[in-house]
mmCIF file of C-alpha atoms and ligand atoms in Angstrom:
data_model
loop_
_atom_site.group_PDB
_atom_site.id
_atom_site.type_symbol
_atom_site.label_atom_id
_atom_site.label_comp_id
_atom_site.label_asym_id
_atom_site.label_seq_id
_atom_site.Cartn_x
_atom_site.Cartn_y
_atom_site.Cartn_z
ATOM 1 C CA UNK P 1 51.325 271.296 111.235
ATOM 2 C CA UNK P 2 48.953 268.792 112.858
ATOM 3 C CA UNK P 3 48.122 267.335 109.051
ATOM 4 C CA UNK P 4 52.166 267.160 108.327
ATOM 5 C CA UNK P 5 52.559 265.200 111.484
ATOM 6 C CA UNK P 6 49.423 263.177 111.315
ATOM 7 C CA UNK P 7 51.524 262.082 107.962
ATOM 8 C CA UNK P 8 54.531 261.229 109.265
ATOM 9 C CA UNK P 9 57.869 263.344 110.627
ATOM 10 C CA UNK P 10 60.294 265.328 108.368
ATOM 11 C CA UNK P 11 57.436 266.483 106.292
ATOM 12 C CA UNK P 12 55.197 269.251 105.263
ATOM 13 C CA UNK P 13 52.359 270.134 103.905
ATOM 14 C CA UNK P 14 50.675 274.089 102.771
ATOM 15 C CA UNK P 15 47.615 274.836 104.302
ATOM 16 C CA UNK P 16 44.143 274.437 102.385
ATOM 17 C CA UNK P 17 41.053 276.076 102.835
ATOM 18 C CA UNK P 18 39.650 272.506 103.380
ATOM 19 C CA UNK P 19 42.090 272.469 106.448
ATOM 20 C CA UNK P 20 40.150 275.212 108.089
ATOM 21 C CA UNK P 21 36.678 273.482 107.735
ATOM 22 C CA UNK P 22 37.998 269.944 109.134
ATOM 23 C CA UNK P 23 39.788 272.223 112.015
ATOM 24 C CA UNK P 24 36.667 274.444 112.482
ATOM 25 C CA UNK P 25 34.122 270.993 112.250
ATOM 26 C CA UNK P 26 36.370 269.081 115.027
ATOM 27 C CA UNK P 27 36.293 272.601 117.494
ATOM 28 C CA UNK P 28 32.018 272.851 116.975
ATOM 29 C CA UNK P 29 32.096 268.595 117.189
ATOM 30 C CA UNK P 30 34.645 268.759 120.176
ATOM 31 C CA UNK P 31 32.552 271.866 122.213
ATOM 32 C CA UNK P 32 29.178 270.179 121.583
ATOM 33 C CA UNK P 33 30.769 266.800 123.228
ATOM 34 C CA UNK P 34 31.733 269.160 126.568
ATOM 35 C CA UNK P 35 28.504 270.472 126.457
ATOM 36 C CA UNK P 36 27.233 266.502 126.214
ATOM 37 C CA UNK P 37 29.643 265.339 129.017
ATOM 38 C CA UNK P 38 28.170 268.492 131.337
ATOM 39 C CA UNK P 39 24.514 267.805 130.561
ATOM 40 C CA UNK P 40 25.037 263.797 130.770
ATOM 41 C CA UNK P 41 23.370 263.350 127.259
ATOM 42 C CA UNK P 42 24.530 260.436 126.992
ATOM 43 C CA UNK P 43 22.589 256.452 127.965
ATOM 44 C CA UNK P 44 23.146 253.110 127.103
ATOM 45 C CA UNK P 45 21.298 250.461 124.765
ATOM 46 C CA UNK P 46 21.828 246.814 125.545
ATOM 47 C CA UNK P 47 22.096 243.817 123.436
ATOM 48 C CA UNK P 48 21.348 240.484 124.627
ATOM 49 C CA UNK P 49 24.069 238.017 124.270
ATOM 50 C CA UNK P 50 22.749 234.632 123.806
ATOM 51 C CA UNK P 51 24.270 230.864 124.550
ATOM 52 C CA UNK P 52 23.669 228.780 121.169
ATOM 53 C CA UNK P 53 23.537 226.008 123.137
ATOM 54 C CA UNK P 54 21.177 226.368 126.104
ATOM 55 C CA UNK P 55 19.390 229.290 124.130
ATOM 56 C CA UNK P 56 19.523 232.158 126.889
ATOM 57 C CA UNK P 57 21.114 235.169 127.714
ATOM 58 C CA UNK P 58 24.094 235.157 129.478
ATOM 59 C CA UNK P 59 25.161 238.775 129.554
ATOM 60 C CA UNK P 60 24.280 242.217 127.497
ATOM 61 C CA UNK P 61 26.534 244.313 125.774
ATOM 62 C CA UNK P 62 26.413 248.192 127.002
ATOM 63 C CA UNK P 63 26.237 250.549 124.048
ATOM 64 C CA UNK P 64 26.503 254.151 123.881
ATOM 65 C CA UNK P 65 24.535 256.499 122.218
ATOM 66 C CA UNK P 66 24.468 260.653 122.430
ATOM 67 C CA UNK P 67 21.210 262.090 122.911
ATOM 68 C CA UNK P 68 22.015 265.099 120.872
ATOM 69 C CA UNK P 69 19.110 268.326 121.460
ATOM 70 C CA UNK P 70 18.984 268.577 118.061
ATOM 71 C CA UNK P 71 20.277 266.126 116.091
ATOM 72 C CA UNK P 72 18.587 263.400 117.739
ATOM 73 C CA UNK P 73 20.324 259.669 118.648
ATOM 74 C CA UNK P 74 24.001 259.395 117.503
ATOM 75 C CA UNK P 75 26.006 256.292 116.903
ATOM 76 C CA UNK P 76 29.080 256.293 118.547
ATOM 77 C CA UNK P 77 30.899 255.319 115.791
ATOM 78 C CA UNK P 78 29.841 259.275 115.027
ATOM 79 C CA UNK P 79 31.624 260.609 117.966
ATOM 80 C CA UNK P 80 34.405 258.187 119.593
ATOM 81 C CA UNK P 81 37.271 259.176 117.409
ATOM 82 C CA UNK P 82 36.783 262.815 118.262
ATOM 83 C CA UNK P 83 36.147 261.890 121.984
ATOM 84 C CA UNK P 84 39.388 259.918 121.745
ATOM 85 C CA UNK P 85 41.337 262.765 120.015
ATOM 86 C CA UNK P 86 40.282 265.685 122.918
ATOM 87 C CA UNK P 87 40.690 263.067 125.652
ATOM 88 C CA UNK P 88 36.647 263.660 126.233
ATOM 89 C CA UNK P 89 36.922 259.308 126.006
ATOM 90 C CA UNK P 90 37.987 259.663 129.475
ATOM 91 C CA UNK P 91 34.684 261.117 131.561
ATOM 92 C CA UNK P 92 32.310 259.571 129.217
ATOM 93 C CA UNK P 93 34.102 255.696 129.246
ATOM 94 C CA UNK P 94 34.290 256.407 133.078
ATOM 95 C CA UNK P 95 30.349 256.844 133.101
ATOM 96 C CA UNK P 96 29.703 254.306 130.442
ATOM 97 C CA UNK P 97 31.362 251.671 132.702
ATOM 98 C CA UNK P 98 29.876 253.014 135.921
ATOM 99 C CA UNK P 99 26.229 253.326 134.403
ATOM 100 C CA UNK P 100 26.691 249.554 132.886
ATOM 101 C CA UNK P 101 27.386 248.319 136.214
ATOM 102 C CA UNK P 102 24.641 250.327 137.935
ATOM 103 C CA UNK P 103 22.119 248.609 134.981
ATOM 104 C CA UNK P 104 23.471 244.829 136.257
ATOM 105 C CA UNK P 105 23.207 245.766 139.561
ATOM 106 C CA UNK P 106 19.533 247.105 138.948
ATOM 107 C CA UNK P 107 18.794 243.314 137.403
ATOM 108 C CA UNK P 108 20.109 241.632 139.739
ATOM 109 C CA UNK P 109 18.054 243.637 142.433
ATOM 110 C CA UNK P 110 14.774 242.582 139.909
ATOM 111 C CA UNK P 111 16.201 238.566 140.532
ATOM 112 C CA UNK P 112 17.623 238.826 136.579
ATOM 113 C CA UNK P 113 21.534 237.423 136.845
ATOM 114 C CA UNK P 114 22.977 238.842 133.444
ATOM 115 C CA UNK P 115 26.722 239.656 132.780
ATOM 116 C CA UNK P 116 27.887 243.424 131.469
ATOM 117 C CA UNK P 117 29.745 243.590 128.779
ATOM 118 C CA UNK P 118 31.560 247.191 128.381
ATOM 119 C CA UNK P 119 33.520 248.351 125.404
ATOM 120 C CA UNK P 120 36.556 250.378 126.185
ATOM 121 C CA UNK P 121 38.926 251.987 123.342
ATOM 122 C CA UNK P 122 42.542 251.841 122.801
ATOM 123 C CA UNK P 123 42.360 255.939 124.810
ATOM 124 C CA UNK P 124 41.199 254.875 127.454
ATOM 125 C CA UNK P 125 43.633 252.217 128.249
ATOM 126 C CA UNK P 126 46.429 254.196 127.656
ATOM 127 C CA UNK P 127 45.729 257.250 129.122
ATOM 128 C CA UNK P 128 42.813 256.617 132.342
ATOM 129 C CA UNK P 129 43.722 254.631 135.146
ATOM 130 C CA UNK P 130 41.456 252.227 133.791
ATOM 131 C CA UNK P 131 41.872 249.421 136.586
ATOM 132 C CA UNK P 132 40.825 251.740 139.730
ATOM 133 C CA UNK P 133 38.076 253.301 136.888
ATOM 134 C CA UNK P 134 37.148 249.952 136.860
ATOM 135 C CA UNK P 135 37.476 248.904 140.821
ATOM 136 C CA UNK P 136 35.702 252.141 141.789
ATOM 137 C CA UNK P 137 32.884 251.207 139.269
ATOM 138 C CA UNK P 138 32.205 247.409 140.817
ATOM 139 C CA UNK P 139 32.832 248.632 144.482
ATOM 140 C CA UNK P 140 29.984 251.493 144.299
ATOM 141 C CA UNK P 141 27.878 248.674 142.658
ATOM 142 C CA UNK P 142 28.093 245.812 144.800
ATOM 143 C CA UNK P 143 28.339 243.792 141.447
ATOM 144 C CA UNK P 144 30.404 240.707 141.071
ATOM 145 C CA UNK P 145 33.477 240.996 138.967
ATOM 146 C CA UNK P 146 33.070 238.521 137.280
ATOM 147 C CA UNK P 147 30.176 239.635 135.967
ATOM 148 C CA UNK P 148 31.360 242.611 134.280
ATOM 149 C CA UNK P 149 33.508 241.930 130.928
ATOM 150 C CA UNK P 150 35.347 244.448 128.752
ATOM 151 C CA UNK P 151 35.542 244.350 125.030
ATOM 152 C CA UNK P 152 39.093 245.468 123.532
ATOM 153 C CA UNK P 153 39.616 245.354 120.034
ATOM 154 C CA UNK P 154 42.790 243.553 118.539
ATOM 155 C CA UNK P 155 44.420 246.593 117.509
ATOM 156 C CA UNK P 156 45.437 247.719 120.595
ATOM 157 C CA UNK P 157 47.876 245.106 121.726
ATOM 158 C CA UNK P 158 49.822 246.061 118.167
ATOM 159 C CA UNK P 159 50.331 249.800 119.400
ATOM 160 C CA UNK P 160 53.828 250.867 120.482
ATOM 161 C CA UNK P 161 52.294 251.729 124.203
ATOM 162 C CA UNK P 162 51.946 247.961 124.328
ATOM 163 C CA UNK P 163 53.597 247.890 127.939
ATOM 164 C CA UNK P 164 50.902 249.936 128.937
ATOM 165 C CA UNK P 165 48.378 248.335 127.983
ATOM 166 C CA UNK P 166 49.450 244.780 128.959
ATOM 167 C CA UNK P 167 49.808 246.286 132.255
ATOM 168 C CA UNK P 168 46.118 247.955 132.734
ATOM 169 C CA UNK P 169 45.227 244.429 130.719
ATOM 170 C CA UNK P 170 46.544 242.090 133.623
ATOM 171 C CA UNK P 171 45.677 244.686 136.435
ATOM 172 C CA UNK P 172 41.885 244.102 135.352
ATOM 173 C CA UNK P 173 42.057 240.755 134.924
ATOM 174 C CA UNK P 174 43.675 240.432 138.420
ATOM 175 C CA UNK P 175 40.445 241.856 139.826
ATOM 176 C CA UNK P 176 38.622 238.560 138.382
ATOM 177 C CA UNK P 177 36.757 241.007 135.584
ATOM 178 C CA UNK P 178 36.728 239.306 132.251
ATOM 179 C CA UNK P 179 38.423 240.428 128.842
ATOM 180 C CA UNK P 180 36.871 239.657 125.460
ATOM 181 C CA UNK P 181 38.538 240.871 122.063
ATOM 182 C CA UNK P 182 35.962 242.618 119.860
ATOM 183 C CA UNK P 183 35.824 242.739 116.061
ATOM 184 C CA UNK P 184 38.675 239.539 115.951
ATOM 185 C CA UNK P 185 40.031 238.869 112.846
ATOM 186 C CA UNK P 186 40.106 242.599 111.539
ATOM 187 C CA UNK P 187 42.822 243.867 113.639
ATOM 188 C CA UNK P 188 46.439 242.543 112.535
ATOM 189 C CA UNK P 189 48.297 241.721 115.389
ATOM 190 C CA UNK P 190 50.370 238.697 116.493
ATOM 191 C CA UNK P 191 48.504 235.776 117.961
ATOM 192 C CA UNK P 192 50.987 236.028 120.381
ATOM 193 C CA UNK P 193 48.397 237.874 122.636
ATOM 194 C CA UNK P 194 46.252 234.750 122.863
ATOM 195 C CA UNK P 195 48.711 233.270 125.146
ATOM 196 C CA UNK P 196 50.158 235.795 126.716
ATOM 197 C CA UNK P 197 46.870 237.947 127.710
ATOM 198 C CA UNK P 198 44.295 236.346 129.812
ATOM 199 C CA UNK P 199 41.534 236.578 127.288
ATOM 200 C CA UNK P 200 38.588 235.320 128.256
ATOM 201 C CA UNK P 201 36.575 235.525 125.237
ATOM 202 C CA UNK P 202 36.957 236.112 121.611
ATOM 203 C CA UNK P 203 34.100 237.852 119.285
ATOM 204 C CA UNK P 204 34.186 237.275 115.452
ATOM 205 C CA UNK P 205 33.745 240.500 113.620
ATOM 206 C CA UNK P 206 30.296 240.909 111.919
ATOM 207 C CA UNK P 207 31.854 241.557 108.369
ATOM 208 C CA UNK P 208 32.655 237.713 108.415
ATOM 209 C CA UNK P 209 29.557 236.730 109.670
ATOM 210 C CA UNK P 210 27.175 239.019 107.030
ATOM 211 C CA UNK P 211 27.868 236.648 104.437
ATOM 212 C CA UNK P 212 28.120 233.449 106.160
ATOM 213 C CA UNK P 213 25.935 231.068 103.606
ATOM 214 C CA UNK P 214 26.876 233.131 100.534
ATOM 215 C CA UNK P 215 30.974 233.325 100.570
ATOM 216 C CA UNK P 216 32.899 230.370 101.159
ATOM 217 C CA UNK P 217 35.778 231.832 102.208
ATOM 218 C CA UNK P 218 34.250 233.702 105.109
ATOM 219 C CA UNK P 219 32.711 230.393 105.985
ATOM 220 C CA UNK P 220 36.021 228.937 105.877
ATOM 221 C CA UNK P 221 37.461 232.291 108.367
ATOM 222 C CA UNK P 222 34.467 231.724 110.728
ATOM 223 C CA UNK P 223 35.515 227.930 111.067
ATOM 224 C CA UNK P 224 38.875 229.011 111.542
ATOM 225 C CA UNK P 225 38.327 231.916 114.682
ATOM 226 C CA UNK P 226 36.306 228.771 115.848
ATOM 227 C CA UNK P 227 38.616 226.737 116.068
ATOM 228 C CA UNK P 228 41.133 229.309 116.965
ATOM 229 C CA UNK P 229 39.399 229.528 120.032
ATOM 230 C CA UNK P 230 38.822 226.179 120.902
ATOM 231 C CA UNK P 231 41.826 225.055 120.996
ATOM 232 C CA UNK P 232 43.309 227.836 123.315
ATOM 233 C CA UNK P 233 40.381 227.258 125.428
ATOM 234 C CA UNK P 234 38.355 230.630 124.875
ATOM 235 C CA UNK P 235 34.584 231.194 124.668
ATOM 236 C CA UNK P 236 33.726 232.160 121.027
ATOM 237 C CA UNK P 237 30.853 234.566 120.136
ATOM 238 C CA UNK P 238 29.695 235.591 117.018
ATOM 239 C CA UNK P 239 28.787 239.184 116.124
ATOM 240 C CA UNK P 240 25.880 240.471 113.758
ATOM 241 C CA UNK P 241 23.845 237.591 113.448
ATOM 242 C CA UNK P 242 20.662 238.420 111.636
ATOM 243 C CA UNK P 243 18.813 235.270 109.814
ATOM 244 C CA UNK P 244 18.477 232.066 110.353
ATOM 245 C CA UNK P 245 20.813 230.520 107.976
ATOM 246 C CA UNK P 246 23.932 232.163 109.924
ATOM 247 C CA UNK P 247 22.595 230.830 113.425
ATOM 248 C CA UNK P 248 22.525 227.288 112.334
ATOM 249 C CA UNK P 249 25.555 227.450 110.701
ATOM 250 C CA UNK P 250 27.309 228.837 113.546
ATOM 251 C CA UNK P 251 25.580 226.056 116.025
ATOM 252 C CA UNK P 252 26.917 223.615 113.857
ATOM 253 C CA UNK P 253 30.214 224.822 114.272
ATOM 254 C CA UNK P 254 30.043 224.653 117.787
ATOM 255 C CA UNK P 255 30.266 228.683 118.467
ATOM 256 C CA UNK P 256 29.451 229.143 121.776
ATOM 257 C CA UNK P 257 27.835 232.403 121.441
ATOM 258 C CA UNK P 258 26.276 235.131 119.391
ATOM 259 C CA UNK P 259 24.703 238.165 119.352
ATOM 260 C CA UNK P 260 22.760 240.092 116.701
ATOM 261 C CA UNK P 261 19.206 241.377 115.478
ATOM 262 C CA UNK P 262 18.342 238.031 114.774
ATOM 263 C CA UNK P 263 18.127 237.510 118.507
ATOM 264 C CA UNK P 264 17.344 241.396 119.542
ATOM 265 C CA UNK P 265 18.466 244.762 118.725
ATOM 266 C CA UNK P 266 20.366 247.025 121.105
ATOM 267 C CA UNK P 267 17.339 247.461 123.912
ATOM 268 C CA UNK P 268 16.801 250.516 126.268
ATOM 269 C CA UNK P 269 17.387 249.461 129.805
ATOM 270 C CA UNK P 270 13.232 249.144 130.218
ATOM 271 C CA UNK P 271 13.205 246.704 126.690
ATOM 272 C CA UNK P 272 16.193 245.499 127.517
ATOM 273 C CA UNK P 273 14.164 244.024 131.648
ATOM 274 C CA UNK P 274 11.223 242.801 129.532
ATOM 275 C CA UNK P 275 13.252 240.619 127.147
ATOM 276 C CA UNK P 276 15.699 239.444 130.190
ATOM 277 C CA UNK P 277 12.656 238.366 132.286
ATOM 278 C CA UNK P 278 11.425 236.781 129.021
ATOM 279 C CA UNK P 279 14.343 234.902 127.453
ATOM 280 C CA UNK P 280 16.389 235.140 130.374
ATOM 281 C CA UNK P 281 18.204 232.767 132.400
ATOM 282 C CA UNK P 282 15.482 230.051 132.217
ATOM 283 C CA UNK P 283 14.678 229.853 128.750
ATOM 284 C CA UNK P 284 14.486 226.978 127.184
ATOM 285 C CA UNK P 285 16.757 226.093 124.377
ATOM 286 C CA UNK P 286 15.714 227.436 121.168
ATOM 287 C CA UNK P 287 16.505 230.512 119.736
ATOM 288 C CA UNK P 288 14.905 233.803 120.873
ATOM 289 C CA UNK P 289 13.102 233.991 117.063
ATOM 290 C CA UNK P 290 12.040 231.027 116.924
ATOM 291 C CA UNK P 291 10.376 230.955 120.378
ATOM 292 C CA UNK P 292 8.746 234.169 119.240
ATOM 293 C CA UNK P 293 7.653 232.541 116.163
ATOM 294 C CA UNK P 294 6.561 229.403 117.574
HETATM 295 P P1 LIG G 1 30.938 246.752 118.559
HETATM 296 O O1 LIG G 1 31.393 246.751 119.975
HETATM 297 O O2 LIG G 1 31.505 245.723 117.655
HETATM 298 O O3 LIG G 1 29.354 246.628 118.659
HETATM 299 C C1 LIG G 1 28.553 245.960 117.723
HETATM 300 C C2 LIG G 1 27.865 246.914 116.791
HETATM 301 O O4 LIG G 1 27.098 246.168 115.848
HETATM 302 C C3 LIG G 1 26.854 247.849 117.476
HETATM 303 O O5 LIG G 1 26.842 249.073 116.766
HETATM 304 C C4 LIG G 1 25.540 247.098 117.277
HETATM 305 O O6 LIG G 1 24.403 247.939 117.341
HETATM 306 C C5 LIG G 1 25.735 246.551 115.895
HETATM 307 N N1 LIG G 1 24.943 245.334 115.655
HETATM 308 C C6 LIG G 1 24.454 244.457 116.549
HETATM 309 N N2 LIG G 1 23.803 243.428 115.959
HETATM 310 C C7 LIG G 1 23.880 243.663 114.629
HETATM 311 C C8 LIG G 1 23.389 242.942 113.473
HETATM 312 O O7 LIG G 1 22.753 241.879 113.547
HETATM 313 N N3 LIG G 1 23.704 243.486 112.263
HETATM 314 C C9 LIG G 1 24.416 244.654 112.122
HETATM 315 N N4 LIG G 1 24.637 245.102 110.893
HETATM 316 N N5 LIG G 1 24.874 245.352 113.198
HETATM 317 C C10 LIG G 1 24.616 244.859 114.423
HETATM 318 P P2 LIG G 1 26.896 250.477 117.528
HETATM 319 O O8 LIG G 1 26.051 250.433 118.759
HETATM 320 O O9 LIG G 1 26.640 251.540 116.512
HETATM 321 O O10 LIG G 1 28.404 250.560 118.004
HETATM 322 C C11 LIG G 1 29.451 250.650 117.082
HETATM 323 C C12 LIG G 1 30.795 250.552 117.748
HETATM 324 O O11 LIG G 1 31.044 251.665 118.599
HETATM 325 C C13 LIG G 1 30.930 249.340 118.669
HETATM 326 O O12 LIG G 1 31.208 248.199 117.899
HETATM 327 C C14 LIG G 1 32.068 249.766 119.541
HETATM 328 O O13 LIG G 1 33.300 249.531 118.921
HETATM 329 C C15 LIG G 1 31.856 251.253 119.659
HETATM 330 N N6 LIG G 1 31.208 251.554 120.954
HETATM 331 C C16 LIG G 1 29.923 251.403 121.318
HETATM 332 N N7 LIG G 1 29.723 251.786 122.600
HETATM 333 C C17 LIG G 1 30.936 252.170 123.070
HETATM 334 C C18 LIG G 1 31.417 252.641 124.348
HETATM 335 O O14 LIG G 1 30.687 252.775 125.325
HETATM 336 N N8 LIG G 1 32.750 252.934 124.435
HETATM 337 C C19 LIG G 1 33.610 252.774 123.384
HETATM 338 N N9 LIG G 1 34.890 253.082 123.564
HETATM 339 N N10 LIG G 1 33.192 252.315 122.187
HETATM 340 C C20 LIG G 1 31.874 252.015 122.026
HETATM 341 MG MG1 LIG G 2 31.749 245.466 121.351
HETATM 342 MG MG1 LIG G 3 32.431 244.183 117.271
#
């Protein structure tokens, strides 16, 4: 039934032996989750976001990884979709946003003034009470909130729940916390939202970025999500950046922003201190490589 829906209405399909495994893999994946949520195996990696043009960190983006007893670290590209589909998103993007702003508030106890960047999926906007998620999150923190920015991706504001969302969107934003739009330029929705949403910042998906230098025509969509941005007045990050090559292009473009191995990999919260009181807010400007290097 669920696969005949999942394809459309008026449909249907006979049930396959293959049905059973995929039904029998998303139970085991779904009860080991539960098990995760009531054990709090989950924690947070951060990766420094860095200023091309002053050369420091201005905030870190919160990433979420499941401590699994067996299996190790997982990725949450591993586990989201199924935490979206049993509504699991909901506790664990509640603690992801609470344990982000307990990390800022912990820096800025240490004299470190970084911004949080949290990602939050399409779930979670529809279905929590994201806004008062959000409030209760800064008000047991003390933090600022504008110092705490969620990531949405650009698919959302194409779903039929739009209303919704727009809603829980502008409720946020009320509270003075900032909204970026992750992975731009792989989603397909009107630009529309660019003027109608206060966006604060917009992040150009990696896949454009990987092979900045080698394809023209990624070069050419870079410039353009540049200059997107620019001209509605948005901050503009880039995602992914790993050499050298990419980083100068992207300076010369005037991209604000960017984030990627070449400047750090996602940090534990410990890492994550050292490299803040490092390269942090009085860093000179040159990027975090080079300084290394040099
Ligand atoms: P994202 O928000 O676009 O995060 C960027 C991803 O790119 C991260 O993968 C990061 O580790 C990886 N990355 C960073 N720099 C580089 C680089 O230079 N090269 C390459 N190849 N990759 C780089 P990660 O941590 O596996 O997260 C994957 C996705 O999972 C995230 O994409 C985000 O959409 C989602 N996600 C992560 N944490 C959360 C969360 O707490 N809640 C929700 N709802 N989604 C999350
Ligand atoms: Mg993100
Ligand atoms: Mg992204």
């Amino acid at each position: 039934m669920f696969h005949g829906k999942g394809l459309g209405k008026n449909t249907y399909q006979f049930f396959t032996p293959q049905m059973n495994i995929a039904v029998k893999r998303r139970a085991a994946m779904e009860s080991s989750l539960r098990a995760a949520v009531k054990n709090g195996d989950f924690t947070l990696v951060y990766q420094p976001q860095v200023d091309l043009v002053v050369g420091q960190v201005l905030a870190v983006e919160a990433l979420l990884r499941w401590r699994h007893p067996d299996k190790g670290m997982i990725p949450p590209q591993s586990f989201i979709p199924a935490a979206e589909a049993s509504g699991l998103i909901r506790p664990i993007g509640a603690w992801v946003l609470a344990e982000a702003c307990r990390a800022a508030r912990r820096w800025h106890d240490q004299g470190i003034e970084v911004g949080i960047s949290v990602n939050v999926s399409a779930a979670q906007l529809r279905h929590q009470d994201l806004a008062s998620t959000v409030a209760q999150a800064l008000q047991s923190t003390g933090l600022p909130p504008g110092q705490l920015e969620l990531e949405l991706t650009e698919s959302m504001f194409v779903d039929p729940t739009q209303l919704t969302v727009h809603r829980a969107v502008q409720a946020i934003a009320a509270m003075g916390v900032r909204l970026a739009i992750d992975d731009f330029g792989t989603g397909y929705s009107s630009l529309g939202y660019l003027k109608r949403l206060p966006v604060h910042k917009i992040k150009i998906d990696k896949s454009f970025v990987r092979e900045l230098g080698r394809d023209a025509a990624d070069a050419a969509i870079v410039r353009s999500i540049i200059g997107l941005a620019m001209t509605f007045g948005k901050r503009v990050l880039a995602e992914g950046v790993e050499e050298a090559s990419q980083y100068r292009f992207l300076l010369a473009e005037g991209c604000h922003e960017a984030q990627g191995y070449y400047f750090a990999r996602p940090l534990p919260e410990h890492a994550c201190s050292d490299f803040l009181l490092q390269h942090g807010t009085l860093a000179p400007a040159l990027p975090v490589a080079e300084r290394q290097a040099g």
